[in-house]
Each structure stands twice: as C-alpha cells, then as structure tokens.
Amino acid sequence: MSPSPPSCLVSKLSHYVDLDDEDRERLAKFEESEEHFADQSEIYLEGDLTEHLHVVKSGWLYGYTDMPDGRRQIVGLHHPGDILGLADIAFPHATVNLRCCTDVSLCPFPKSKMDVIFTEAPRIAALLFTMAAREQVLLIDTLKAMGRMSARERVAYLLLDLLSKLRITNGDMSGMFHLPLTQSEIGDVLGLTNVYVSKTLGLLEVDGFISRQGNKVRILDEKALIRLCDFVDRYADMDTSWFPAKASR
Amino acid sequence: MSPSPPSCLVSKLSHYVDLDDEDRERLAKFEESEEHFADQSEIYLEGDLTEHLHVVKSGWLYGYTDMPDGRRQIVGLHHPGDILGLADIAFPHATVNLRCCTDVSLCPFPKSKMDVIFTEAPRIAALLFTMAAREQVLLIDTLKAMGRMSARERVAYLLLDLLSKLRITNGDMSGMFHLPLTQSEIGDVLGLTNVYVSKTLGLLEVDGFISRQGNKVRILDEKALIRLCDFVDRYADMDTSWFPAKASR
DNA sequence: CGCGGGCTTGACTCACTTCAAGTTGTGTGG
DNA sequence: CCACACAACTTGAAGTGAGTCAAGCCCGCG
C-alpha cells in the first residue's frame, strides 16, 4: 500500500520541516484511497458540502467561479502535492467550483479528521497553517497583478509563477513546461480575453522572452521576465522557526 | 489592566466558538501592551522582520505594495478585531507594507508564542486557522471583482464588503458608515484611478444606490447593490464543526 | 473527409486612463 | 476674521489598452 516513492504529501511537507516517523505515518494515512478523474470533470461545485480535503497526486486542476452572465474567473491553479480545500475549511459549503484540466488523481481525507491533527500533531497543524498562509500571499501577488499590471506583465507573472511552482516537485526543470490550459482559461486566470492572451503570447514570443510549440512553453529569458513584472518567488524561503518542537509529547 | 469590555480578540473570537476560561485568559494575555499610531504612519514595511502579530483595537489600516514605477495596490483593509500578519506567518519578512488611515491602536504579540497555542490550545489554533481561511476566501472574492467586474460593480462590491465587515463588531449599523479612505486609496484597492472612482461614486449616487456627505457613505438600496455585483456575505456562517472538543486535556 | 475546438489576425469599439483646469473644504498663520 | 495653502474632489476632453466581432487557419479525431 505504501509505494516506494513516499506519499506525495509527505514528500512535499518534508521539503520544509523534519517530520518524525509518527507524523509521517499519520500523513501517509491521508493518502489511502486514491481517486481518479477524467480531464474536464468537475470535482465539486460551488455550494456543495465539503466533507473532504484532497491531496493532488497527479494532474492539474483549477478553482473557478462563474458570474450570472457567464463571465468566469479562475482563482487558483493546483498541481501535484497541493492540498485542496484549505480555504474552504472555514465554510460548510464549497465557495468555488473545481475542475480538472488534465486527467487527475486525488487522495481525499475527511475534514473531520483535522481535529486529530490539531490535538495530536501540532507540528503538522502549524505546517498546514503555514502552507495556507503562503497560499494567501500568493493570492495577494495575484491581486497585485490583476489590479495594477498590463496584459503583458500579467502573462509574464503567470508563466513565472507556474515555473517556480513546478520547480518544487520537479527541480530539474530547464525552463520548459507543458501548459495544459487553453488561452480562454489563461484569460480567465488573468482577467483577459482569449483573443488578447493570444496576441500577448505572440508578442512575448516575437520579443524573444519565450518560445512555444503546441502547448509547451519555454522560458528563454527568465531574468527579463522577472524584471518585467517585478516577480518574487514565494516558494523559496518559508519561516518554520516558530513551530512547536519536534516530538514534544 | 483588564477593562470591563473583554479584550477585542476574545469578543471577536467568541462570536464563533465557545471558549473556556483558560483559553480566554490565554487570549487576553495577547492584548497586554497596547501601542498607538498616528494617522498615516507606517507600522512596518515590506521586507521588515516580522516578529509580531497584531490585534487591531481601534482604527483602520491597510496593507499595500508598491511597484518600482509608482503604481500601488492595496491588498487588504483592516478594522478593529482583525488579526494582522496571519498571512506573513509563512515568511520571516513582511510581504506588504502596512499603513494607518486613521489613528490606530494595536496590541502586538510575538509570533514565537504561536507554538504554545498550537501545542496547548488546539481549539484556538483551529480558530485562527479558520479565520485565515476565511480571509483567503475574501481575497478570492476580491480577485473575482478585479478580474471580471466593471468599475461600477467593483465599487459596489467594496461598499458591501465594508458594510458586512463593520456589522460584525457593530451590529446596529443602519447602512451608514464613515469611510476614511481617499478616492485615490479606493482606486488602489480596486485597481482604478482616483478620477474614475470619483465618477463612479457620483453615478452610483445619481442612480440612487448611495448617498454621501463628507466621507460618510449611506447605502440606500443594499439589495440592488448586492444584485449588481453578485455579492456574498462571508461573515455570516463559519464552519466550526470539525474543531477539536473543548477542554480535551 | 469533414467536423469542431482552439488559435490567429485584423478592424472597429469602448471603458477606463491621462491630462488639465476648476472647485471645495479645511487647517493655519497673520 | 480673513487670506492663503494645500490636499481632496469634480468635471471635461482627448488618448489608449484591451474588448468585441468576425473571418480564416490549423489540427486532431470520428
């Protein structure tokens, strides 16, 4: 049941803190019952009861909301190792829709078990808190992009954000990655139209920042892109200094 | 030292969960050393070491980031009862600047004490987690506003958001409130210019949605505003069902 | 082979910005 | 009590970045 590569969650969290065996075991238990979803399927919809959190084992997903007249905003992209639903933990019902943009496998675990983590594994609780906090900072970065950046800057920001995120679990990345989003979806992430996304990507390519083939993107001049949109990599340093000591019990 | 109205933090948190006396005491301790700041002063700047969280006792503040060329985005408005710095807990340094927009008094408490909460008061830890989660959902709502709403819808959204937030600690609000932000600042919240904020507020007034005198705003037709921007009040229901049981030790 | 979804491209439009000139209100010093 | 300064707000005119509409292209797939 426990595969040779450790569970996705354990390997993600271990990046940041030392976990003792007991904690590892507890976390591994979260990833028991893997579930599979086809490309384009909806995991849940706004308003659904959310009794589970999910760890992403493979695939890409996004959270989105629709407006009555059909406008849509994508409010989060999710990748392997991510924990879905941390934000929704404050509410009984989902606040966004969640859709796959590739085939996906998830490991659900019941929200109700969170109490055990808080009472018995304060280190993990602190870590989850920290990860939720970082997600919030990333949202703030996105807010800045949406409020004050031009289309070109926003696209640059998205590409760098994806690159730095994919690098966590895939350190070797040369600057090339597969982008399984349509340009309409990219538009819905960045508050632009599909048409203008196409034009902007075209310009970034002409100007030598990136190159494309199919839905693969290669970042040719990362430094210039970073300068372009004043990008800060939030995945680099994480403060765990205040965490409760290991194995305090 | 303990005033007849219980500490701001205790009264805010008590809205949502039953706290036992021990927890109340612990929370009250956070609010020991009140500090005062004048209107327009900066509490801390991006990059500063953040060794403290702060509870707002009185006044308004906002978090913001500047871009190299002077563009500015305000990324959060804070009011009495709010806990500042939950998002920054993931990082050793502040990720945004924090400025007062009225005279303000804050109660700092050291980030390092958070470990005690996680090890000894799991209920409070869970509550803090939940409050951070809700803040994240509010950011997502703002993101939707910035990405997909017109100026008029965004202004409506901001006014309703403020109203519903001020109602938490001030239940009697009739729909009128003091708005201590300049129109430039409102623009920096919503990703608009001061000029267009002026025009949009003027239109909302002409159309009978609101009225203004000085920097007081009265919401005349709340339902119409809610319809206008598809507003959801996130302060109403909070899910505490998964919390660890009270006084488990 | 033909269908359909996604991408590109161009012409036109429009919501919001920019620039600039008033107006209002308010605190301050003479 | 007035005059002045200054910052916020208002208003209008002109400019522009991104949206809208529409046509054509590419390519995978039944």
Coordinates of C-alpha atoms (C1' of nucleotides) in Angstrom, one line a residue:
Chain A
M1 CA 0.0 0.0 0.0
S2 CA 2.9 2.3 0.6
P3 CA 4.7 2.8 -2.7
S4 CA 8.5 3.2 -2.9
P5 CA 8.3 6.9 -3.5
P6 CA 6.9 8.3 -0.3
S7 CA 3.4 9.8 -0.4
C8 CA 3.1 13.0 -2.3
L9 CA 2.1 14.9 0.8
V10 CA 5.0 13.6 2.9
S11 CA 7.5 14.4 0.3
K12 CA 6.1 17.9 -0.2
L13 CA 5.9 18.7 3.5
S14 CA 9.4 17.2 4.2
H15 CA 10.8 20.0 2.0
Y16 CA 10.0 22.3 4.8
V17 CA 10.2 20.6 8.2
D18 CA 11.7 17.5 9.7
L19 CA 8.9 15.1 10.4
D20 CA 9.2 12.2 12.9
D21 CA 8.1 8.7 11.9
E22 CA 4.9 9.1 13.8
D23 CA 4.0 12.2 11.8
R24 CA 4.9 10.6 8.5
E25 CA 2.7 7.7 9.3
R26 CA -0.2 9.9 10.1
L27 CA 0.3 11.9 6.9
A28 CA 0.7 8.7 4.8
K29 CA -2.7 7.6 6.1
F30 CA -4.3 10.6 4.4
E31 CA -3.3 9.2 1.1
E32 CA -5.0 5.9 1.3
S33 CA -7.9 5.9 -1.1
E34 CA -6.7 7.3 -4.4
E35 CA -9.5 8.5 -6.8
H36 CA -9.3 9.2 -10.5
F37 CA -11.0 11.8 -12.5
A38 CA -11.0 12.4 -16.3
D39 CA -9.9 15.6 -18.0
Q40 CA -12.6 18.3 -17.7
S41 CA -14.5 16.6 -15.0
E42 CA -15.8 18.7 -12.1
I43 CA -14.6 17.5 -8.6
Y44 CA -17.2 19.6 -6.9
L45 CA -19.3 22.7 -7.4
E46 CA -19.9 25.9 -5.5
G47 CA -22.3 25.2 -2.7
D48 CA -21.6 21.5 -2.5
L49 CA -21.0 20.2 1.0
T50 CA -17.3 19.8 1.5
E51 CA -16.5 17.0 3.9
H52 CA -13.1 16.3 2.4
L53 CA -9.8 17.9 1.7
H54 CA -7.8 16.5 -1.2
V55 CA -4.2 16.0 -1.9
V56 CA -3.3 16.1 -5.6
K57 CA -1.3 13.1 -6.6
S58 CA -1.1 13.9 -10.3
G59 CA -2.6 16.2 -12.9
W60 CA -3.7 19.9 -13.0
L61 CA -6.9 21.4 -11.7
Y62 CA -8.3 24.8 -11.2
G63 CA -10.8 26.5 -9.0
Y64 CA -13.2 29.0 -10.6
T65 CA -16.4 31.0 -10.1
D66 CA -19.0 31.9 -12.7
M67 CA -21.0 35.1 -12.7
P68 CA -24.7 35.1 -13.6
D69 CA -24.0 36.5 -17.1
G70 CA -21.3 34.0 -18.0
R71 CA -18.1 35.8 -17.0
R72 CA -15.7 33.5 -15.3
Q73 CA -12.7 33.9 -13.0
I74 CA -10.2 31.2 -12.3
V75 CA -9.0 31.7 -8.8
G76 CA -6.4 29.1 -8.3
L77 CA -4.3 26.5 -10.3
H78 CA -3.4 23.3 -8.5
H79 CA -0.6 20.8 -9.1
P80 CA 0.7 17.6 -7.6
G81 CA 1.5 17.9 -3.9
D82 CA -1.1 20.7 -3.4
I83 CA -3.7 20.4 -0.7
L84 CA -7.2 21.4 -2.0
G85 CA -9.8 22.9 0.2
L86 CA -7.8 24.6 2.9
A87 CA -9.5 27.8 2.2
D88 CA -13.0 26.2 2.2
I89 CA -12.4 24.8 5.7
A90 CA -14.0 27.9 7.1
F91 CA -17.3 27.1 5.5
P92 CA -19.6 24.1 5.3
H93 CA -20.0 24.5 1.6
A94 CA -17.5 24.9 -1.3
T95 CA -17.0 28.6 -2.3
V96 CA -15.7 27.8 -5.8
N97 CA -16.0 25.2 -8.5
L98 CA -13.2 22.8 -9.0
R99 CA -12.4 21.3 -12.4
C100 CA -9.7 19.1 -13.9
C101 CA -7.7 20.4 -16.8
T102 CA -5.9 17.0 -17.3
D103 CA -6.6 13.5 -16.0
V104 CA -6.2 13.8 -12.3
S105 CA -5.8 11.5 -9.3
L106 CA -6.6 12.8 -5.8
C107 CA -6.4 11.4 -2.3
P108 CA -9.3 12.6 -0.2
F109 CA -9.4 12.7 3.5
P110 CA -12.2 13.8 5.8
K111 CA -12.2 17.4 7.1
S112 CA -13.5 15.9 10.4
K113 CA -10.1 14.3 11.0
M114 CA -8.5 17.7 11.1
D115 CA -9.2 17.8 14.9
V116 CA -6.9 14.9 15.4
I117 CA -4.1 16.8 13.7
F118 CA -4.7 19.9 15.8
T119 CA -4.8 17.9 19.1
E120 CA -2.2 15.3 18.5
A121 CA 0.2 16.6 15.8
P122 CA 0.7 20.3 16.4
R123 CA 3.7 20.4 14.2
I124 CA 1.7 19.3 11.2
A125 CA -1.1 21.7 12.1
A126 CA 1.5 24.5 12.2
L127 CA 2.8 23.4 8.8
L128 CA -0.7 23.3 7.3
F129 CA -1.3 26.7 8.7
T130 CA 1.9 28.0 7.1
M131 CA 1.0 26.5 3.8
A132 CA -2.4 28.2 3.9
A133 CA -0.6 31.4 4.8
R134 CA 1.7 31.1 1.9
E135 CA -1.2 30.5 -0.5
Q136 CA -2.7 33.7 0.8
V137 CA 0.5 35.6 0.0
L138 CA 0.4 34.1 -3.5
L139 CA -3.2 35.3 -3.8
I140 CA -2.1 38.8 -2.8
D141 CA 0.6 38.7 -5.5
T142 CA -2.1 37.7 -8.0
L143 CA -4.3 40.5 -6.8
K144 CA -1.5 43.0 -7.4
A145 CA -1.1 41.6 -10.9
M146 CA -4.8 41.9 -11.7
G147 CA -5.2 45.3 -10.2
R148 CA -2.1 47.1 -11.5
M149 CA -0.4 45.2 -14.3
S150 CA -0.8 45.3 -18.0
A151 CA -1.7 42.2 -20.0
R152 CA 2.0 41.6 -20.9
E153 CA 3.1 41.9 -17.3
R154 CA 0.3 39.6 -16.2
V155 CA 1.2 36.9 -18.6
A156 CA 4.8 37.1 -17.6
Y157 CA 3.7 36.8 -14.0
L158 CA 1.7 33.7 -14.7
L159 CA 4.4 32.0 -16.5
L160 CA 7.0 32.7 -13.8
D161 CA 4.6 31.6 -11.1
L162 CA 4.0 28.3 -12.8
L163 CA 7.7 27.8 -13.4
S164 CA 8.6 28.4 -9.8
K165 CA 5.8 26.2 -8.6
L166 CA 6.6 23.3 -10.9
R167 CA 10.2 23.5 -9.8
I168 CA 9.3 22.5 -6.2
T169 CA 8.4 18.9 -7.1
N170 CA 10.5 18.8 -10.3
G171 CA 13.7 20.5 -9.5
D172 CA 15.4 19.8 -12.8
M173 CA 13.1 22.0 -14.9
S174 CA 15.1 23.6 -17.7
G175 CA 12.6 26.4 -18.2
M176 CA 10.3 24.3 -20.5
F177 CA 7.0 23.1 -19.3
H178 CA 3.7 21.7 -20.5
L179 CA 0.8 24.1 -20.2
P180 CA -2.5 22.3 -20.3
L181 CA -4.6 25.4 -20.3
T182 CA -6.5 26.8 -23.3
Q183 CA -6.0 30.5 -24.0
S184 CA -9.5 31.1 -22.8
E185 CA -8.6 29.6 -19.5
I186 CA -5.4 31.6 -19.2
G187 CA -7.6 34.6 -19.9
D188 CA -9.9 33.6 -17.1
V189 CA -6.9 33.3 -14.8
L190 CA -5.6 36.8 -15.7
G191 CA -8.8 38.7 -16.3
L192 CA -8.2 39.0 -20.0
T193 CA -9.9 37.6 -23.1
N194 CA -8.7 34.6 -25.1
V195 CA -8.0 37.0 -28.1
Y196 CA -5.8 39.2 -26.1
V197 CA -4.0 36.3 -24.5
S198 CA -3.2 35.1 -28.0
K199 CA -1.9 38.5 -29.0
T200 CA 0.2 38.9 -25.9
L201 CA 1.8 35.5 -26.0
G202 CA 2.6 36.1 -29.6
L203 CA 4.3 39.4 -28.7
L204 CA 6.3 37.8 -25.9
E205 CA 7.5 35.2 -28.4
V206 CA 8.4 37.8 -31.1
D207 CA 10.3 39.7 -28.4
G208 CA 12.3 36.7 -27.5
F209 CA 11.1 36.2 -24.0
I210 CA 9.6 32.8 -24.6
S211 CA 9.1 30.2 -27.4
R212 CA 6.2 27.8 -27.9
Q213 CA 5.4 24.6 -29.6
G214 CA 2.0 23.1 -29.2
N215 CA 1.1 23.7 -25.6
K216 CA 4.6 23.6 -24.3
V217 CA 6.2 26.8 -23.3
R218 CA 9.9 27.5 -22.9
I219 CA 11.1 30.5 -20.9
L220 CA 14.0 31.9 -22.9
D221 CA 14.9 35.0 -20.8
E222 CA 13.7 34.4 -17.2
K223 CA 15.6 37.4 -15.8
A224 CA 14.0 39.8 -18.2
L225 CA 10.5 38.4 -17.4
I226 CA 11.2 38.7 -13.7
R227 CA 12.2 42.4 -14.2
L228 CA 9.1 42.9 -16.4
C229 CA 6.6 42.0 -13.7
D230 CA 8.6 42.5 -10.5
F231 CA 8.3 38.9 -9.7
V232 CA 9.1 37.4 -6.2
D233 CA 9.4 33.6 -5.8
R234 CA 7.3 32.8 -2.7
Y235 CA 8.4 29.1 -2.7
A236 CA 11.9 29.8 -1.8
D237 CA 12.0 30.6 1.9
M238 CA 9.4 29.6 4.4
D239 CA 9.6 30.5 8.1
T240 CA 9.3 27.5 10.3
S241 CA 11.2 28.9 13.2
W242 CA 8.2 29.4 15.4
F243 CA 7.0 25.8 15.0
P244 CA 6.4 23.7 18.1
A245 CA 9.4 21.5 18.9
K246 CA 9.5 18.0 17.4
A247 CA 8.1 15.1 19.4
S248 CA 7.2 17.2 22.4
R249 CA 5.0 14.6 23.9
Chain B
M1 CA -5.4 46.2 33.2
S2 CA -8.4 44.1 32.0
P3 CA -11.1 46.5 31.0
S4 CA -14.8 45.9 31.6
P5 CA -15.5 45.1 27.9
P6 CA -13.5 41.9 27.3
S7 CA -10.5 42.1 25.1
C8 CA -11.2 42.8 21.4
L9 CA -9.8 39.5 20.4
V10 CA -11.8 37.5 22.9
S11 CA -15.0 39.2 21.9
K12 CA -14.3 38.7 18.2
L13 CA -13.4 35.0 18.6
S14 CA -16.3 34.3 21.0
H15 CA -18.7 35.2 18.1
Y16 CA -17.7 31.9 16.6
V17 CA -16.8 29.3 19.3
D18 CA -17.3 28.7 23.0
L19 CA -14.0 29.4 24.7
D20 CA -13.3 28.0 28.2
D21 CA -11.8 30.3 30.8
E22 CA -8.3 29.0 30.3
D23 CA -8.5 29.9 26.6
R24 CA -9.9 33.3 27.4
E25 CA -7.1 34.0 29.7
R26 CA -4.5 33.0 27.2
L27 CA -6.0 35.2 24.5
A28 CA -6.4 38.1 26.9
K29 CA -2.7 37.9 27.6
F30 CA -2.1 38.7 23.9
E31 CA -3.6 42.1 24.4
E32 CA -1.3 43.3 27.1
S33 CA 0.8 46.1 25.7
E34 CA -1.3 48.4 23.6
E35 CA 0.5 50.7 21.2
H36 CA -0.7 53.8 19.4
F37 CA 0.0 55.1 16.0
A38 CA -0.9 58.3 14.3
D39 CA -2.9 58.6 11.1
Q40 CA -0.8 57.9 8.1
S41 CA 2.0 56.3 10.0
E42 CA 3.6 53.1 8.7
I43 CA 3.5 50.1 11.1
Y44 CA 6.0 48.2 9.1
L45 CA 7.4 47.9 5.5
E46 CA 7.8 45.2 3.0
G47 CA 11.0 43.3 3.9
D48 CA 11.0 44.2 7.6
L49 CA 11.5 41.3 10.1
T50 CA 8.1 40.4 11.4
E51 CA 8.4 39.1 14.9
H52 CA 4.9 40.1 16.0
L53 CA 1.3 39.7 15.0
H54 CA -1.1 42.5 15.9
V55 CA -4.7 42.7 17.0
V56 CA -6.4 45.9 15.9
K57 CA -8.1 47.6 18.9
S58 CA -9.2 50.7 17.1
G59 CA -8.8 52.4 13.8
W60 CA -8.4 51.4 10.1
L61 CA -5.3 50.3 8.4
Y62 CA -4.4 48.9 5.0
G63 CA -1.7 46.6 3.5
Y64 CA -0.2 47.6 0.2
T65 CA 2.6 47.0 -2.2
D66 CA 4.3 49.5 -4.5
M67 CA 5.7 48.8 -7.9
P68 CA 9.0 50.2 -9.0
D69 CA 7.3 52.8 -11.2
G70 CA 5.0 54.0 -8.5
R71 CA 1.8 52.0 -9.2
R72 CA 0.3 50.8 -6.0
Q73 CA -2.1 48.1 -5.0
I74 CA -3.9 48.0 -1.6
V75 CA -4.3 44.4 -0.8
G76 CA -6.3 44.4 2.5
L77 CA -8.3 46.7 4.7
H78 CA -8.1 46.1 8.4
H79 CA -10.5 47.0 11.2
P80 CA -10.9 46.6 14.9
G81 CA -10.9 42.9 15.9
D82 CA -8.7 41.9 12.9
I83 CA -5.5 40.0 13.4
L84 CA -2.7 41.4 11.3
G85 CA 0.1 39.3 10.0
L86 CA -1.5 35.9 9.7
A87 CA -0.5 35.7 6.1
D88 CA 3.0 36.8 6.8
I89 CA 3.5 34.0 9.3
A90 CA 4.9 31.8 6.5
F91 CA 7.8 34.2 5.9
P92 CA 10.4 35.7 8.1
H93 CA 9.9 39.1 6.5
A94 CA 6.8 41.2 5.8
T95 CA 5.4 40.8 2.3
V96 CA 3.5 44.0 2.2
N97 CA 3.6 47.5 3.8
L98 CA 1.1 48.4 6.5
R99 CA -0.2 51.9 6.9
C100 CA -2.7 53.6 9.2
C101 CA -5.6 55.5 7.6
T102 CA -6.8 56.8 10.9
D103 CA -5.3 57.0 14.4
V104 CA -4.8 53.4 15.4
S105 CA -4.1 51.3 18.5
L106 CA -2.7 47.8 18.2
C107 CA -1.8 45.0 20.6
P108 CA 1.3 43.2 19.4
F109 CA 2.1 39.7 20.4
P110 CA 5.2 37.7 19.5
K111 CA 5.0 35.2 16.6
S112 CA 7.2 32.9 18.6
K113 CA 4.4 32.4 21.1
M114 CA 2.3 30.8 18.4
D115 CA 3.9 27.4 19.2
V116 CA 2.3 27.5 22.6
I117 CA -1.1 27.9 21.0
F118 CA -0.6 25.0 18.7
T119 CA 0.6 22.7 21.5
E120 CA -1.6 23.8 24.3
A121 CA -4.7 25.3 22.9
P122 CA -5.7 23.4 19.7
R123 CA -9.1 25.0 19.7
I124 CA -7.6 28.4 19.4
A125 CA -5.2 27.2 16.8
A126 CA -8.1 25.8 14.8
L127 CA -10.0 29.0 15.1
L128 CA -7.0 31.0 13.9
F129 CA -6.7 28.6 11.0
T130 CA -10.3 29.1 10.2
M131 CA -10.0 32.9 10.3
A132 CA -7.0 32.8 8.0
A133 CA -9.0 30.5 5.7
R134 CA -11.9 32.9 5.6
E135 CA -9.5 35.8 4.8
Q136 CA -8.4 33.7 1.9
V137 CA -11.9 33.3 0.6
L138 CA -12.4 37.0 0.9
L139 CA -9.2 37.6 -1.2
I140 CA -10.7 35.2 -3.8
D141 CA -13.8 37.3 -3.9
T142 CA -11.7 40.4 -4.4
L143 CA -9.8 38.6 -7.1
K144 CA -13.1 37.9 -8.9
A145 CA -14.0 41.6 -8.6
M146 CA -10.7 42.8 -10.0
G147 CA -10.5 40.2 -12.8
R148 CA -14.1 40.3 -14.1
M149 CA -16.0 43.3 -12.8
S150 CA -16.6 46.7 -14.2
A151 CA -15.7 49.8 -12.2
R152 CA -19.3 50.3 -11.0
E153 CA -19.5 46.6 -9.9
R154 CA -16.2 46.9 -8.1
V155 CA -17.2 50.0 -6.1
A156 CA -20.5 48.3 -5.2
Y157 CA -18.5 45.2 -4.1
L158 CA -16.2 47.3 -1.9
L159 CA -19.0 49.2 -0.2
L160 CA -20.9 46.0 0.6
D161 CA -17.8 44.3 1.8
L162 CA -17.1 47.1 4.2
L163 CA -20.7 47.2 5.4
S164 CA -20.8 43.5 6.1
K165 CA -17.5 43.6 7.9
L166 CA -18.3 46.6 10.0
R167 CA -21.5 44.9 11.0
I168 CA -19.6 42.1 12.9
T169 CA -18.4 44.4 15.6
N170 CA -21.1 47.0 15.3
G171 CA -24.4 45.1 14.7
D172 CA -26.6 48.2 14.8
M173 CA -25.3 49.7 11.6
S174 CA -28.1 51.3 9.6
G175 CA -26.3 51.3 6.4
M176 CA -24.3 54.5 7.0
F177 CA -20.6 54.4 7.8
H178 CA -17.5 56.6 7.9
L179 CA -15.1 55.9 5.0
P180 CA -11.7 57.2 5.9
L181 CA -10.1 56.5 2.6
T182 CA -9.3 59.0 -0.1
Q183 CA -10.6 58.2 -3.6
S184 CA -7.0 57.6 -4.6
E185 CA -6.8 54.9 -2.0
I186 CA -10.2 53.4 -3.1
G187 CA -8.7 53.3 -6.5
D188 CA -5.7 51.5 -5.3
V189 CA -7.9 48.9 -3.6
L190 CA -10.0 48.4 -6.7
G191 CA -7.4 48.8 -9.5
L192 CA -8.9 52.0 -10.7
T193 CA -7.8 55.7 -10.9
N194 CA -8.9 58.3 -8.4
V195 CA -10.6 60.1 -11.3
Y196 CA -12.7 57.2 -12.3
V197 CA -13.6 56.4 -8.6
S198 CA -14.9 59.9 -8.4
K199 CA -17.0 59.5 -11.5
T200 CA -18.3 56.1 -10.5
L201 CA -19.3 57.1 -7.0
G202 CA -21.0 60.1 -8.5
L203 CA -23.0 57.9 -10.8
L204 CA -24.0 55.5 -8.0
E205 CA -25.3 58.5 -6.1
V206 CA -27.2 59.9 -9.1
D207 CA -28.7 56.5 -9.6
G208 CA -29.9 56.3 -6.1
F209 CA -27.8 53.5 -4.8
I210 CA -26.0 55.5 -2.2
S211 CA -25.7 59.0 -0.8
R212 CA -22.7 60.8 0.6
Q213 CA -21.8 63.6 2.9
G214 CA -18.2 64.3 3.5
N215 CA -16.6 61.0 3.9
K216 CA -19.7 59.3 5.2
V217 CA -21.5 56.9 2.9
R218 CA -25.1 55.7 3.2
I219 CA -26.2 52.6 1.4
L220 CA -29.7 53.4 0.1
D221 CA -30.5 50.3 -1.8
E222 CA -28.5 47.4 -0.5
K223 CA -30.4 44.7 -2.3
A224 CA -29.8 46.4 -5.7
L225 CA -26.1 46.7 -4.9
I226 CA -26.0 43.0 -4.0
R227 CA -27.6 42.1 -7.2
L228 CA -25.3 44.5 -9.1
C229 CA -22.1 42.7 -8.1
D230 CA -23.4 39.2 -7.1
F231 CA -22.3 39.8 -3.5
V232 CA -21.9 37.0 -0.9
D233 CA -21.5 37.8 2.7
R234 CA -18.7 35.7 4.0
Y235 CA -19.0 36.8 7.6
A236 CA -22.3 35.0 8.1
D237 CA -21.7 31.3 8.5
M238 CA -18.4 29.8 9.6
D239 CA -17.9 26.1 9.9
T240 CA -16.5 25.1 13.3
S241 CA -18.0 21.6 13.3
W242 CA -14.6 20.0 12.8
F243 CA -12.9 21.8 15.8
P244 CA -11.3 19.7 18.5
A245 CA -13.6 19.3 21.5
K246 CA -13.4 21.9 24.3
A247 CA -11.1 21.3 27.3
S248 CA -9.9 18.0 25.9
R249 CA -7.0 17.9 28.3
Chain C
dC1 C1' -13.1 13.6 -45.4
dG2 C1' -15.4 16.7 -42.8
dC3 C1' -16.3 18.4 -38.3
dG4 C1' -15.3 21.2 -34.3
dG5 C1' -12.5 23.4 -30.9
dG6 C1' -8.7 26.1 -30.3
dC7 C1' -5.6 29.6 -32.2
dT8 C1' -4.5 33.7 -35.0
dT9 C1' -5.3 38.1 -37.2
dG10 C1' -7.5 42.5 -38.4
dA11 C1' -10.9 46.2 -38.0
dC12 C1' -13.7 48.6 -35.0
dT13 C1' -15.4 50.0 -30.3
dC14 C1' -15.4 51.3 -25.6
dA15 C1' -14.3 51.5 -20.6
dC16 C1' -11.0 53.4 -18.3
dT17 C1' -6.8 56.4 -18.2
dT18 C1' -4.4 60.6 -18.7
dC19 C1' -4.1 65.3 -18.6
dA20 C1' -5.6 69.6 -17.2
dA21 C1' -8.5 73.1 -15.3
dG22 C1' -11.6 74.2 -11.8
dT23 C1' -14.0 73.8 -7.1
dT24 C1' -14.5 72.7 -2.4
dG25 C1' -13.1 72.3 2.1
dT26 C1' -10.1 72.7 5.9
dG27 C1' -6.3 73.9 8.8
dT28 C1' -3.0 77.7 9.7
dG29 C1' -0.8 81.9 10.3
dG30 C1' -1.1 86.9 10.2
Chain D
dC1 C1' -11.5 87.1 10.8
dC2 C1' -9.6 86.9 6.7
dA3 C1' -6.1 85.1 3.3
dC4 C1' -3.6 81.6 1.8
dA5 C1' -2.0 77.0 1.0
dC6 C1' -2.9 72.5 0.2
dA7 C1' -5.0 68.3 -0.5
dA8 C1' -9.0 66.1 -2.0
dC9 C1' -12.6 66.0 -5.1
dT10 C1' -15.0 67.1 -9.6
dT11 C1' -15.5 67.8 -14.4
dG12 C1' -14.4 67.7 -19.3
dA13 C1' -11.7 66.5 -23.4
dA14 C1' -8.6 63.5 -25.6
dG15 C1' -6.0 59.2 -25.8
dT16 C1' -5.3 54.1 -25.4
dG17 C1' -5.2 49.3 -23.9
dA18 C1' -7.9 45.8 -24.1
dG19 C1' -12.6 44.1 -25.6
dT20 C1' -15.7 42.7 -29.3
dC21 C1' -16.8 40.9 -33.6
dA22 C1' -15.8 38.3 -37.4
dA23 C1' -13.2 35.7 -40.7
dG24 C1' -9.8 32.3 -41.7
dC25 C1' -6.4 28.7 -40.2
dC26 C1' -4.6 24.7 -38.0
dC27 C1' -5.0 20.2 -36.4
dG28 C1' -6.7 16.2 -34.1
dC29 C1' -10.4 13.0 -34.3
dG30 C1' -14.6 10.3 -35.6

